[in-house]
PDB file of C-alpha atoms in Angstrom:
ATOM      1  CA  UNK A   2      -7.127  20.642   4.764  1.00 73.00           C
ATOM      2  CA  UNK A   3      -3.892  20.374   6.710  1.00 89.00           C
ATOM      3  CA  UNK A   4      -0.991  18.402   5.240  1.00 93.00           C
ATOM      4  CA  UNK A   5      -0.058  14.886   6.306  1.00 95.00           C
ATOM      5  CA  UNK A   6       3.461  14.358   7.576  1.00 95.00           C
ATOM      6  CA  UNK A   7       4.625  10.792   7.105  1.00 96.00           C
ATOM      7  CA  UNK A   8       8.145   9.867   8.187  1.00 94.00           C
ATOM      8  CA  UNK A   9       9.166  13.508   7.819  1.00 94.00           C
ATOM      9  CA  UNK A  10       7.683  13.827   4.328  1.00 96.00           C
ATOM     10  CA  UNK A  11       4.813  16.253   3.794  1.00 96.00           C
ATOM     11  CA  UNK A  12       1.921  15.078   1.646  1.00 96.00           C
ATOM     12  CA  UNK A  13      -0.767  17.481   0.472  1.00 95.00           C
ATOM     13  CA  UNK A  14      -3.363  14.722   0.245  1.00 97.00           C
ATOM     14  CA  UNK A  15      -4.505  12.344   2.974  1.00 98.00           C
ATOM     15  CA  UNK A  16      -5.597   9.824   0.373  1.00 98.00           C
ATOM     16  CA  UNK A  17      -3.199   7.086  -0.702  1.00 98.00           C
ATOM     17  CA  UNK A  18      -4.209   5.161  -3.781  1.00 97.00           C
ATOM     18  CA  UNK A  19      -3.529   1.491  -4.395  1.00 95.00           C
ATOM     19  CA  UNK A  20      -3.060   0.686  -8.061  1.00 93.00           C
ATOM     20  CA  UNK A  21      -4.337  -2.912  -7.921  1.00 90.00           C
ATOM     21  CA  UNK A  22      -7.455  -3.887  -9.822  1.00 89.00           C
ATOM     22  CA  UNK A  23      -7.515  -1.213 -12.542  1.00 89.00           C
ATOM     23  CA  UNK A  24      -8.813  -2.459 -15.867  1.00 89.00           C
ATOM     24  CA  UNK A  25      -6.240  -0.470 -17.835  1.00 90.00           C
ATOM     25  CA  UNK A  26      -3.319   1.854 -17.268  1.00 90.00           C
ATOM     26  CA  UNK A  27      -5.351   4.631 -18.854  1.00 92.00           C
ATOM     27  CA  UNK A  28      -8.183   4.164 -16.345  1.00 93.00           C
ATOM     28  CA  UNK A  29      -5.608   4.072 -13.558  1.00 94.00           C
ATOM     29  CA  UNK A  30      -4.012   7.332 -14.672  1.00 95.00           C
ATOM     30  CA  UNK A  31      -7.382   9.067 -14.767  1.00 96.00           C
ATOM     31  CA  UNK A  32      -8.188   7.789 -11.284  1.00 97.00           C
ATOM     32  CA  UNK A  33      -4.838   8.909  -9.889  1.00 97.00           C
ATOM     33  CA  UNK A  34      -5.332  12.390 -11.274  1.00 97.00           C
ATOM     34  CA  UNK A  35      -8.927  12.634 -10.022  1.00 98.00           C
ATOM     35  CA  UNK A  36      -7.954  11.405  -6.542  1.00 97.00           C
ATOM     36  CA  UNK A  37      -5.449  14.176  -5.911  1.00 97.00           C
ATOM     37  CA  UNK A  38      -3.204  11.626  -4.212  1.00 97.00           C
ATOM     38  CA  UNK A  39       0.527  12.151  -3.918  1.00 97.00           C
ATOM     39  CA  UNK A  40       1.425   8.564  -3.010  1.00 97.00           C
ATOM     40  CA  UNK A  41       0.425   5.299  -4.697  1.00 97.00           C
ATOM     41  CA  UNK A  42       1.260   1.683  -3.974  1.00 97.00           C
ATOM     42  CA  UNK A  43       2.735  -0.746  -6.467  1.00 96.00           C
ATOM     43  CA  UNK A  44       3.543  -4.432  -6.299  1.00 96.00           C
ATOM     44  CA  UNK A  45       6.600  -6.255  -7.574  1.00 95.00           C
ATOM     45  CA  UNK A  46       5.983  -9.060 -10.058  1.00 94.00           C
ATOM     46  CA  UNK A  47       7.863 -10.982 -12.711  1.00 94.00           C
ATOM     47  CA  UNK A  48       8.658  -9.192 -15.967  1.00 92.00           C
ATOM     48  CA  UNK A  49       6.501 -10.996 -18.507  1.00 86.00           C
ATOM     49  CA  UNK A  50       6.658  -9.367 -21.937  1.00 72.00           C
ATOM     50  CA  UNK A  51       4.582 -12.165 -23.493  1.00 75.00           C
ATOM     51  CA  UNK A  52       1.869 -11.923 -20.865  1.00 70.00           C
ATOM     52  CA  UNK A  53       1.738  -8.146 -21.143  1.00 67.00           C
ATOM     53  CA  UNK A  54       3.797  -7.104 -18.121  1.00 69.00           C
ATOM     54  CA  UNK A  55       6.609  -5.236 -19.783  1.00 69.00           C
ATOM     55  CA  UNK A  56       9.000  -3.437 -17.495  1.00 66.00           C
ATOM     56  CA  UNK A  57       8.416   0.265 -17.003  1.00 70.00           C
ATOM     57  CA  UNK A  58       4.886   1.056 -18.258  1.00 82.00           C
ATOM     58  CA  UNK A  59       3.306   1.562 -14.854  1.00 90.00           C
ATOM     59  CA  UNK A  60       6.241   3.562 -13.513  1.00 90.00           C
ATOM     60  CA  UNK A  61       6.079   5.942 -16.469  1.00 89.00           C
ATOM     61  CA  UNK A  62       2.480   6.772 -15.651  1.00 92.00           C
ATOM     62  CA  UNK A  63       3.288   7.367 -11.995  1.00 94.00           C
ATOM     63  CA  UNK A  64       6.135   9.667 -12.965  1.00 93.00           C
ATOM     64  CA  UNK A  65       3.877  11.545 -15.364  1.00 94.00           C
ATOM     65  CA  UNK A  66       1.332  12.007 -12.558  1.00 95.00           C
ATOM     66  CA  UNK A  67       4.076  13.236 -10.238  1.00 96.00           C
ATOM     67  CA  UNK A  68       3.166  10.837  -7.428  1.00 97.00           C
ATOM     68  CA  UNK A  69       5.468   8.997  -5.046  1.00 96.00           C
ATOM     69  CA  UNK A  70       5.793   5.220  -5.242  1.00 96.00           C
ATOM     70  CA  UNK A  71       5.152   3.011  -2.234  1.00 97.00           C
ATOM     71  CA  UNK A  72       6.148  -0.593  -3.010  1.00 97.00           C
ATOM     72  CA  UNK A  73       4.229  -3.300  -1.199  1.00 97.00           C
ATOM     73  CA  UNK A  74       5.058  -6.856  -0.233  1.00 97.00           C
ATOM     74  CA  UNK A  75       1.695  -8.235  -1.317  1.00 94.00           C
ATOM     75  CA  UNK A  76       1.469 -11.993  -1.453  1.00 93.00           C
ATOM     76  CA  UNK A  77       4.208 -12.622   1.117  1.00 96.00           C
ATOM     77  CA  UNK A  78       3.439 -15.105   3.884  1.00 96.00           C
ATOM     78  CA  UNK A  79       6.601 -15.022   5.981  1.00 95.00           C
ATOM     79  CA  UNK A  80       8.833 -12.365   7.506  1.00 94.00           C
ATOM     80  CA  UNK A  81      11.808 -13.634   5.507  1.00 95.00           C
ATOM     81  CA  UNK A  82       9.958 -13.470   2.201  1.00 95.00           C
ATOM     82  CA  UNK A  83       8.533 -10.004   2.938  1.00 96.00           C
ATOM     83  CA  UNK A  84      11.953  -8.639   3.878  1.00 96.00           C
ATOM     84  CA  UNK A  85      13.387  -9.912   0.591  1.00 96.00           C
ATOM     85  CA  UNK A  86      10.604  -8.343  -1.436  1.00 97.00           C
ATOM     86  CA  UNK A  87      11.104  -5.067   0.441  1.00 97.00           C
ATOM     87  CA  UNK A  88      14.779  -5.070  -0.514  1.00 97.00           C
ATOM     88  CA  UNK A  89      13.886  -5.856  -4.142  1.00 97.00           C
ATOM     89  CA  UNK A  90      11.436  -2.955  -4.056  1.00 97.00           C
ATOM     90  CA  UNK A  91      14.217  -0.707  -2.851  1.00 97.00           C
ATOM     91  CA  UNK A  92      16.335  -1.841  -5.809  1.00 95.00           C
ATOM     92  CA  UNK A  93      13.564  -1.371  -8.368  1.00 94.00           C
ATOM     93  CA  UNK A  94      12.098   1.911  -7.163  1.00 95.00           C
ATOM     94  CA  UNK A  95      14.988   3.547  -5.350  1.00 94.00           C
ATOM     95  CA  UNK A  96      12.985   4.048  -2.179  1.00 96.00           C
ATOM     96  CA  UNK A  97      13.362   2.839   1.366  1.00 97.00           C
ATOM     97  CA  UNK A  98       9.622   3.076   1.967  1.00 98.00           C
ATOM     98  CA  UNK A  99       7.632  -0.123   2.060  1.00 98.00           C
ATOM     99  CA  UNK A 100       4.025  -1.057   2.655  1.00 98.00           C
ATOM    100  CA  UNK A 101       4.674  -4.221   4.609  1.00 98.00           C
ATOM    101  CA  UNK A 102       2.125  -6.982   4.069  1.00 97.00           C
ATOM    102  CA  UNK A 103       2.534 -10.435   5.566  1.00 97.00           C
ATOM    103  CA  UNK A 104      -0.602 -12.405   4.845  1.00 96.00           C
ATOM    104  CA  UNK A 105      -1.741 -15.116   7.226  1.00 95.00           C
ATOM    105  CA  UNK A 106      -4.913 -16.410   5.627  1.00 94.00           C
ATOM    106  CA  UNK A 107      -5.827 -16.851   1.989  1.00 93.00           C
ATOM    107  CA  UNK A 108      -9.565 -16.339   2.287  1.00 94.00           C
ATOM    108  CA  UNK A 109      -9.530 -13.174   4.382  1.00 93.00           C
ATOM    109  CA  UNK A 110      -6.033 -11.906   3.453  1.00 94.00           C
ATOM    110  CA  UNK A 111      -5.721 -10.779   7.051  1.00 94.00           C
ATOM    111  CA  UNK A 112      -2.206 -10.136   8.347  1.00 96.00           C
ATOM    112  CA  UNK A 113      -0.156 -12.709  10.232  1.00 96.00           C
ATOM    113  CA  UNK A 114       0.774 -10.853  13.419  1.00 95.00           C
ATOM    114  CA  UNK A 115       3.405 -13.414  14.429  1.00 95.00           C
ATOM    115  CA  UNK A 116       5.333 -12.833  11.185  1.00 95.00           C
ATOM    116  CA  UNK A 117       4.489  -9.152  10.787  1.00 97.00           C
ATOM    117  CA  UNK A 118       6.175  -7.765  13.901  1.00 97.00           C
ATOM    118  CA  UNK A 119       9.593  -9.406  13.332  1.00 97.00           C
ATOM    119  CA  UNK A 120       9.419  -8.455   9.643  1.00 97.00           C
ATOM    120  CA  UNK A 121       8.795  -4.837  10.618  1.00 98.00           C
ATOM    121  CA  UNK A 122      11.548  -4.893  13.220  1.00 97.00           C
ATOM    122  CA  UNK A 123      14.053  -6.305  10.754  1.00 97.00           C
ATOM    123  CA  UNK A 124      13.202  -3.809   8.012  1.00 97.00           C
ATOM    124  CA  UNK A 125      13.372  -0.871  10.422  1.00 98.00           C
ATOM    125  CA  UNK A 126      16.856  -2.121  11.385  1.00 97.00           C
ATOM    126  CA  UNK A 127      17.726  -2.276   7.670  1.00 97.00           C
ATOM    127  CA  UNK A 128      16.839   1.428   7.376  1.00 97.00           C
ATOM    128  CA  UNK A 129      13.388   1.122   5.841  1.00 98.00           C
ATOM    129  CA  UNK A 130      10.428   3.403   6.460  1.00 98.00           C
ATOM    130  CA  UNK A 131       7.957   0.684   7.322  1.00 98.00           C
ATOM    131  CA  UNK A 132       4.214   1.153   6.851  1.00 98.00           C
ATOM    132  CA  UNK A 133       2.654  -2.128   7.981  1.00 98.00           C
ATOM    133  CA  UNK A 134      -0.742  -3.404   6.894  1.00 98.00           C
ATOM    134  CA  UNK A 135      -2.148  -4.677  10.168  1.00 97.00           C
ATOM    135  CA  UNK A 136      -5.398  -5.880  11.692  1.00 96.00           C
ATOM    136  CA  UNK A 137      -7.643  -3.623  13.761  1.00 96.00           C
ATOM    137  CA  UNK A 138      -5.996  -4.834  16.980  1.00 97.00           C
ATOM    138  CA  UNK A 139      -4.850  -1.874  19.114  1.00 98.00           C
ATOM    139  CA  UNK A 140      -2.216  -3.942  20.941  1.00 98.00           C
ATOM    140  CA  UNK A 141      -0.652  -5.154  17.692  1.00 98.00           C
ATOM    141  CA  UNK A 142      -0.662  -1.579  16.393  1.00 98.00           C
ATOM    142  CA  UNK A 143       1.213  -0.473  19.494  1.00 98.00           C
ATOM    143  CA  UNK A 144       3.739  -3.287  19.067  1.00 98.00           C
ATOM    144  CA  UNK A 145       4.373  -2.192  15.475  1.00 98.00           C
ATOM    145  CA  UNK A 146       4.858   1.405  16.544  1.00 98.00           C
ATOM    146  CA  UNK A 147       7.171   0.237  19.335  1.00 98.00           C
ATOM    147  CA  UNK A 148       9.498  -1.520  16.863  1.00 98.00           C
ATOM    148  CA  UNK A 149       9.803   1.701  14.872  1.00 98.00           C
ATOM    149  CA  UNK A 150       7.155   1.622  12.163  1.00 98.00           C
ATOM    150  CA  UNK A 151       6.511   5.055  10.634  1.00 98.00           C
ATOM    151  CA  UNK A 152       2.736   4.510  10.641  1.00 98.00           C
ATOM    152  CA  UNK A 153       0.232   1.734  11.223  1.00 98.00           C
ATOM    153  CA  UNK A 154      -2.294   0.731   8.596  1.00 98.00           C
ATOM    154  CA  UNK A 155      -5.192  -1.195  10.134  1.00 98.00           C
ATOM    155  CA  UNK A 156      -7.689  -2.980   7.913  1.00 97.00           C
ATOM    156  CA  UNK A 157     -11.233  -1.698   8.168  1.00 97.00           C
ATOM    157  CA  UNK A 158     -12.346  -5.095   6.861  1.00 97.00           C
ATOM    158  CA  UNK A 159     -10.772  -7.685   4.537  1.00 96.00           C
ATOM    159  CA  UNK A 160      -8.933  -6.460   1.435  1.00 94.00           C
ATOM    160  CA  UNK A 161     -11.246  -5.880  -1.499  1.00 93.00           C
ATOM    161  CA  UNK A 162     -14.368  -6.761   0.511  1.00 95.00           C
ATOM    162  CA  UNK A 163     -15.908  -3.298   0.438  1.00 96.00           C
ATOM    163  CA  UNK A 164     -17.421  -4.016   3.849  1.00 97.00           C
ATOM    164  CA  UNK A 165     -16.239  -0.714   5.297  1.00 97.00           C
ATOM    165  CA  UNK A 166     -15.053  -0.349   8.882  1.00 98.00           C
ATOM    166  CA  UNK A 167     -16.286  -3.364  10.813  1.00 97.00           C
ATOM    167  CA  UNK A 168     -14.968  -2.235  14.198  1.00 97.00           C
ATOM    168  CA  UNK A 169     -14.945   1.572  14.446  1.00 98.00           C
ATOM    169  CA  UNK A 170     -14.294   1.376  18.177  1.00 97.00           C
ATOM    170  CA  UNK A 171     -10.983  -0.427  17.603  1.00 97.00           C
ATOM    171  CA  UNK A 172      -9.955   2.110  15.010  1.00 98.00           C
ATOM    172  CA  UNK A 173     -10.495   4.824  17.625  1.00 97.00           C
ATOM    173  CA  UNK A 174      -8.515   2.810  20.164  1.00 98.00           C
ATOM    174  CA  UNK A 175      -5.655   2.425  17.679  1.00 98.00           C
ATOM    175  CA  UNK A 176      -5.619   6.189  17.138  1.00 97.00           C
ATOM    176  CA  UNK A 177      -5.211   6.587  20.897  1.00 96.00           C
ATOM    177  CA  UNK A 178      -2.685   3.753  21.246  1.00 96.00           C
ATOM    178  CA  UNK A 179       0.041   5.082  18.936  1.00 98.00           C
ATOM    179  CA  UNK A 180       1.759   8.386  18.234  1.00 97.00           C
ATOM    180  CA  UNK A 181       2.530   7.601  14.582  1.00 98.00           C
ATOM    181  CA  UNK A 182      -0.004   8.262  11.811  1.00 98.00           C
ATOM    182  CA  UNK A 183      -2.880   5.787  11.468  1.00 98.00           C
ATOM    183  CA  UNK A 184      -3.821   5.002   7.870  1.00 98.00           C
ATOM    184  CA  UNK A 185      -7.046   3.073   7.380  1.00 98.00           C
ATOM    185  CA  UNK A 186      -6.161   0.432   4.818  1.00 95.00           C
ATOM    186  CA  UNK A 187      -8.427  -2.156   3.216  1.00 94.00           C
ATOM    187  CA  UNK A 188     -12.154  -2.726   3.228  1.00 95.00           C
ATOM    188  CA  UNK A 189     -13.291   0.709   2.076  1.00 97.00           C
ATOM    189  CA  UNK A 190     -16.287   0.303  -0.222  1.00 97.00           C
ATOM    190  CA  UNK A 191     -17.465   3.809  -0.918  1.00 98.00           C
ATOM    191  CA  UNK A 192     -16.908   7.442  -0.005  1.00 98.00           C
ATOM    192  CA  UNK A 193     -18.794   7.348   3.306  1.00 98.00           C
ATOM    193  CA  UNK A 194     -16.425   4.624   4.578  1.00 98.00           C
ATOM    194  CA  UNK A 195     -13.448   6.881   3.881  1.00 98.00           C
ATOM    195  CA  UNK A 196     -15.161   9.825   5.556  1.00 98.00           C
ATOM    196  CA  UNK A 197     -15.919   7.679   8.608  1.00 98.00           C
ATOM    197  CA  UNK A 198     -12.283   6.596   8.848  1.00 98.00           C
ATOM    198  CA  UNK A 199     -11.210  10.220   8.979  1.00 98.00           C
ATOM    199  CA  UNK A 200     -13.970  11.115  11.463  1.00 97.00           C
ATOM    200  CA  UNK A 201     -12.692   8.339  13.719  1.00 97.00           C
ATOM    201  CA  UNK A 202      -9.368  10.151  13.811  1.00 97.00           C
ATOM    202  CA  UNK A 203      -7.370   8.338  11.144  1.00 98.00           C
ATOM    203  CA  UNK A 204      -4.663  10.475   9.580  1.00 98.00           C
ATOM    204  CA  UNK A 205      -5.123   9.092   6.086  1.00 98.00           C
ATOM    205  CA  UNK A 206      -6.943   6.459   4.071  1.00 98.00           C
ATOM    206  CA  UNK A 207      -5.559   3.976   1.572  1.00 98.00           C
ATOM    207  CA  UNK A 208      -8.033   2.912  -1.103  1.00 97.00           C
ATOM    208  CA  UNK A 209      -7.502   0.548  -4.008  1.00 96.00           C
ATOM    209  CA  UNK A 210     -10.372  -1.719  -5.084  1.00 95.00           C
ATOM    210  CA  UNK A 211     -13.108   0.748  -4.119  1.00 97.00           C
ATOM    211  CA  UNK A 212     -11.720   3.072  -6.788  1.00 97.00           C
ATOM    212  CA  UNK A 213     -10.147   0.790  -9.365  1.00 96.00           C
ATOM    213  CA  UNK A 214     -13.094  -1.631  -9.469  1.00 95.00           C
ATOM    214  CA  UNK A 215     -15.825   1.031  -9.362  1.00 97.00           C
ATOM    215  CA  UNK A 216     -17.961   1.377 -12.478  1.00 96.00           C
ATOM    216  CA  UNK A 217     -16.393   4.817 -12.978  1.00 97.00           C
ATOM    217  CA  UNK A 218     -12.997   4.768 -11.247  1.00 97.00           C
ATOM    218  CA  UNK A 219     -12.125   8.422 -11.870  1.00 97.00           C
ATOM    219  CA  UNK A 220     -15.451   9.592 -10.452  1.00 98.00           C
ATOM    220  CA  UNK A 221     -15.060   7.369  -7.380  1.00 98.00           C
ATOM    221  CA  UNK A 222     -11.497   8.662  -6.967  1.00 98.00           C
ATOM    222  CA  UNK A 223     -12.877  12.206  -6.886  1.00 98.00           C
ATOM    223  CA  UNK A 224     -15.513  11.077  -4.369  1.00 98.00           C
ATOM    224  CA  UNK A 225     -12.785   9.626  -2.131  1.00 98.00           C
ATOM    225  CA  UNK A 226     -10.784  12.808  -2.393  1.00 98.00           C
ATOM    226  CA  UNK A 227     -13.727  14.853  -1.122  1.00 98.00           C
ATOM    227  CA  UNK A 228     -14.697  12.238   1.480  1.00 98.00           C
ATOM    228  CA  UNK A 229     -11.259  12.311   3.059  1.00 98.00           C
ATOM    229  CA  UNK A 230     -11.247  16.092   3.160  1.00 98.00           C
ATOM    230  CA  UNK A 231     -14.781  16.161   4.603  1.00 98.00           C
ATOM    231  CA  UNK A 232     -14.026  13.517   7.205  1.00 98.00           C
ATOM    232  CA  UNK A 233     -10.867  15.249   8.313  1.00 97.00           C
ATOM    233  CA  UNK A 234     -12.608  18.601   8.658  1.00 97.00           C
ATOM    234  CA  UNK A 235     -15.477  16.998  10.578  1.00 97.00           C
ATOM    235  CA  UNK A 236     -13.043  15.280  12.931  1.00 96.00           C
ATOM    236  CA  UNK A 237     -11.275  18.539  13.656  1.00 96.00           C
ATOM    237  CA  UNK A 238     -14.513  20.501  13.891  1.00 97.00           C
ATOM    238  CA  UNK A 239     -15.857  18.293  16.676  1.00 93.00           C
ATOM    239  CA  UNK A 240     -19.218  16.660  16.163  1.00 94.00           C
ATOM    240  CA  UNK A 241     -22.221  17.331  18.423  1.00 95.00           C
ATOM    241  CA  UNK A 242     -23.005  14.726  21.077  1.00 95.00           C
ATOM    242  CA  UNK A 243     -25.638  12.144  20.225  1.00 95.00           C
ATOM    243  CA  UNK A 244     -28.954  12.715  22.020  1.00 95.00           C
ATOM    244  CA  UNK A 245     -31.824  10.347  22.674  1.00 96.00           C
ATOM    245  CA  UNK A 246     -34.457  13.009  22.061  1.00 96.00           C
ATOM    246  CA  UNK A 247     -34.695  16.124  19.932  1.00 95.00           C
ATOM    247  CA  UNK A 248     -33.161  19.478  20.814  1.00 92.00           C
ATOM    248  CA  UNK A 249     -34.856  22.319  18.957  1.00 91.00           C
ATOM    249  CA  UNK A 250     -32.567  24.572  17.006  1.00 91.00           C
ATOM    250  CA  UNK A 251     -35.231  27.283  16.720  1.00 92.00           C
ATOM    251  CA  UNK A 252     -35.777  29.124  20.025  1.00 90.00           C
ATOM    252  CA  UNK A 253     -39.190  29.143  21.696  1.00 89.00           C
ATOM    253  CA  UNK A 254     -38.508  32.709  22.828  1.00 92.00           C
ATOM    254  CA  UNK A 255     -40.492  35.224  20.729  1.00 93.00           C
ATOM    255  CA  UNK A 256     -42.944  32.705  19.379  1.00 92.00           C
ATOM    256  CA  UNK A 257     -46.224  34.504  18.480  1.00 93.00           C
ATOM    257  CA  UNK A 258     -49.495  33.696  20.348  1.00 92.00           C
ATOM    258  CA  UNK A 259     -51.889  32.762  17.540  1.00 93.00           C
TER     259      UNK A 259
ATOM    260  CA  UNK B   5      23.602 -24.383 -18.858  1.00 92.00           C
ATOM    261  CA  UNK B   6      20.038 -24.770 -17.747  1.00 93.00           C
ATOM    262  CA  UNK B   7      18.426 -22.390 -15.329  1.00 95.00           C
ATOM    263  CA  UNK B   8      15.046 -21.107 -14.230  1.00 95.00           C
ATOM    264  CA  UNK B   9      14.244 -17.572 -15.399  1.00 96.00           C
ATOM    265  CA  UNK B  10      11.021 -16.191 -13.927  1.00 95.00           C
ATOM    266  CA  UNK B  11       9.821 -19.723 -13.354  1.00 93.00           C
ATOM    267  CA  UNK B  12      10.539 -20.934 -16.900  1.00 93.00           C
ATOM    268  CA  UNK B  13      13.351 -23.346 -17.753  1.00 94.00           C
ATOM    269  CA  UNK B  14      15.887 -21.657 -20.048  1.00 92.00           C
ATOM    270  CA  UNK B  15      19.168 -22.546 -21.690  1.00 93.00           C
ATOM    271  CA  UNK B  16      21.869 -19.900 -21.540  1.00 92.00           C
ATOM    272  CA  UNK B  17      25.447 -19.910 -22.733  1.00 93.00           C
ATOM    273  CA  UNK B  18      28.136 -20.676 -20.189  1.00 91.00           C
ATOM    274  CA  UNK B  19      29.474 -17.417 -18.815  1.00 92.00           C
ATOM    275  CA  UNK B  20      26.110 -15.644 -19.068  1.00 95.00           C
ATOM    276  CA  UNK B  21      25.558 -12.966 -16.465  1.00 96.00           C
ATOM    277  CA  UNK B  22      22.556 -11.506 -14.657  1.00 97.00           C
ATOM    278  CA  UNK B  23      22.652  -8.656 -17.184  1.00 96.00           C
ATOM    279  CA  UNK B  24      22.219 -11.204 -20.012  1.00 95.00           C
ATOM    280  CA  UNK B  25      19.246 -12.770 -18.262  1.00 95.00           C
ATOM    281  CA  UNK B  26      17.596  -9.368 -17.781  1.00 95.00           C
ATOM    282  CA  UNK B  27      18.286  -8.421 -21.418  1.00 93.00           C
ATOM    283  CA  UNK B  28      16.512 -11.573 -22.585  1.00 92.00           C
ATOM    284  CA  UNK B  29      13.299 -10.236 -21.019  1.00 91.00           C
ATOM    285  CA  UNK B  30      13.497  -6.445 -21.300  1.00 89.00           C
ATOM    286  CA  UNK B  31      15.677  -3.696 -22.671  1.00 87.00           C
ATOM    287  CA  UNK B  32      14.895  -1.561 -19.648  1.00 86.00           C
ATOM    288  CA  UNK B  33      16.928  -1.472 -16.493  1.00 86.00           C
ATOM    289  CA  UNK B  34      15.074   1.228 -14.544  1.00 88.00           C
ATOM    290  CA  UNK B  35      12.331  -0.102 -12.316  1.00 91.00           C
ATOM    291  CA  UNK B  36      13.719  -3.616 -12.477  1.00 94.00           C
ATOM    292  CA  UNK B  37      15.050  -5.704  -9.596  1.00 96.00           C
ATOM    293  CA  UNK B  38      16.719  -9.109  -9.669  1.00 97.00           C
ATOM    294  CA  UNK B  39      17.110 -11.970  -7.228  1.00 97.00           C
ATOM    295  CA  UNK B  40      19.277 -15.013  -7.897  1.00 97.00           C
ATOM    296  CA  UNK B  41      18.527 -18.011  -5.719  1.00 97.00           C
ATOM    297  CA  UNK B  42      16.441 -15.708  -3.468  1.00 94.00           C
ATOM    298  CA  UNK B  43      19.286 -13.232  -2.918  1.00 94.00           C
ATOM    299  CA  UNK B  44      19.016  -9.651  -4.202  1.00 95.00           C
ATOM    300  CA  UNK B  45      21.587  -8.739  -6.863  1.00 96.00           C
ATOM    301  CA  UNK B  46      21.988  -4.942  -6.993  1.00 95.00           C
ATOM    302  CA  UNK B  47      21.910  -3.431 -10.455  1.00 94.00           C
ATOM    303  CA  UNK B  48      25.552  -2.376 -10.207  1.00 94.00           C
ATOM    304  CA  UNK B  49      26.483  -6.047 -10.030  1.00 95.00           C
ATOM    305  CA  UNK B  50      24.373  -7.404 -12.903  1.00 96.00           C
ATOM    306  CA  UNK B  51      27.112  -7.306 -15.528  1.00 95.00           C
ATOM    307  CA  UNK B  52      29.677  -8.998 -13.309  1.00 96.00           C
ATOM    308  CA  UNK B  53      27.490 -11.615 -11.623  1.00 95.00           C
ATOM    309  CA  UNK B  54      27.928 -14.871 -13.523  1.00 95.00           C
ATOM    310  CA  UNK B  55      25.078 -17.349 -13.553  1.00 96.00           C
ATOM    311  CA  UNK B  56      25.515 -21.031 -12.832  1.00 95.00           C
ATOM    312  CA  UNK B  57      23.709 -24.158 -13.923  1.00 94.00           C
ATOM    313  CA  UNK B  58      20.517 -24.597 -11.907  1.00 95.00           C
ATOM    314  CA  UNK B  59      20.262 -20.962 -10.783  1.00 97.00           C
ATOM    315  CA  UNK B  60      16.807 -19.556 -10.125  1.00 97.00           C
ATOM    316  CA  UNK B  61      16.579 -15.985 -11.416  1.00 97.00           C
ATOM    317  CA  UNK B  62      13.691 -13.661 -10.690  1.00 97.00           C
ATOM    318  CA  UNK B  63      13.494 -10.487 -12.793  1.00 96.00           C
ATOM    319  CA  UNK B  64      10.841  -8.230 -11.307  1.00 95.00           C
ATOM    320  CA  UNK B  65       9.160  -4.951 -12.121  1.00 93.00           C
ATOM    321  CA  UNK B  66       6.315  -2.731 -11.009  1.00 92.00           C
ATOM    322  CA  UNK B  67       2.861  -4.243 -11.251  1.00 92.00           C
ATOM    323  CA  UNK B  68      -0.504  -2.938 -10.177  1.00 92.00           C
ATOM    324  CA  UNK B  69      -1.088  -3.717  -6.544  1.00 91.00           C
ATOM    325  CA  UNK B  70      -2.748  -2.346  -3.440  1.00 85.00           C
TER     326      UNK B  70
END
């Protein structure tokens, strides 16, 4: 499979793994290795040694796996808050990349477009490589690309829902609407969803819950790895047109008279 | 002085710095970021940034997240 170029950086895998939802760091490490990913997301939360969130444990695993770190702004509801978390992520992880999330609704965790665009614009101005989690709205995707985002990451369906891609047509329209990479983010439930995303023309897929909350995360991570490769190849290969009736693949010519 | 450290009320000696607040939670400095009263304090400034009564300090690190 061809490499993915994201903001000038070449990635050998078109699968990005979210680390949220894993039952243990050990299970997460196994999933990361099985996925073949080169980039994983992390959140920023309070150091809480009593509650079990010591500083450093997760980062050590990511370093051992040799994957890049993409900090997110999960849980932010305003542009101001998201920008601050992005800057804190830069401090903690020494990266200017950010998966920008500005949530507008608690039940669906869908993005707040009105806050998202100015947040993206501000962070681009601050020198960040901004990868915004967005809805499946082609116009919003174009607006995000216009303000300088390095990619757009439309939700297939709500985060953690496993509902797959609820509007494949919009995902196709987004692919046509922007020049930057399109990364299907959120809603993937199983391998066929990831393959479909790639067949629709997405450049990469970001998966978290579908892997980390699977009964066997490492096995699902391997499934996603193959699904993304298969979907990408199928997209490039060019599928046959859909037909209403059958079209024989075996020729009539030479058929014996019996 | 009294201040809020990661959402918990704490007493710290007058003259305490951001570095002291971080050290009360973790011995690590890599992978840690700090905000005081919602403003980022770069790591290079931890030892020289004095805390004041009523400050809200957030000491953050990597957590699992999508």
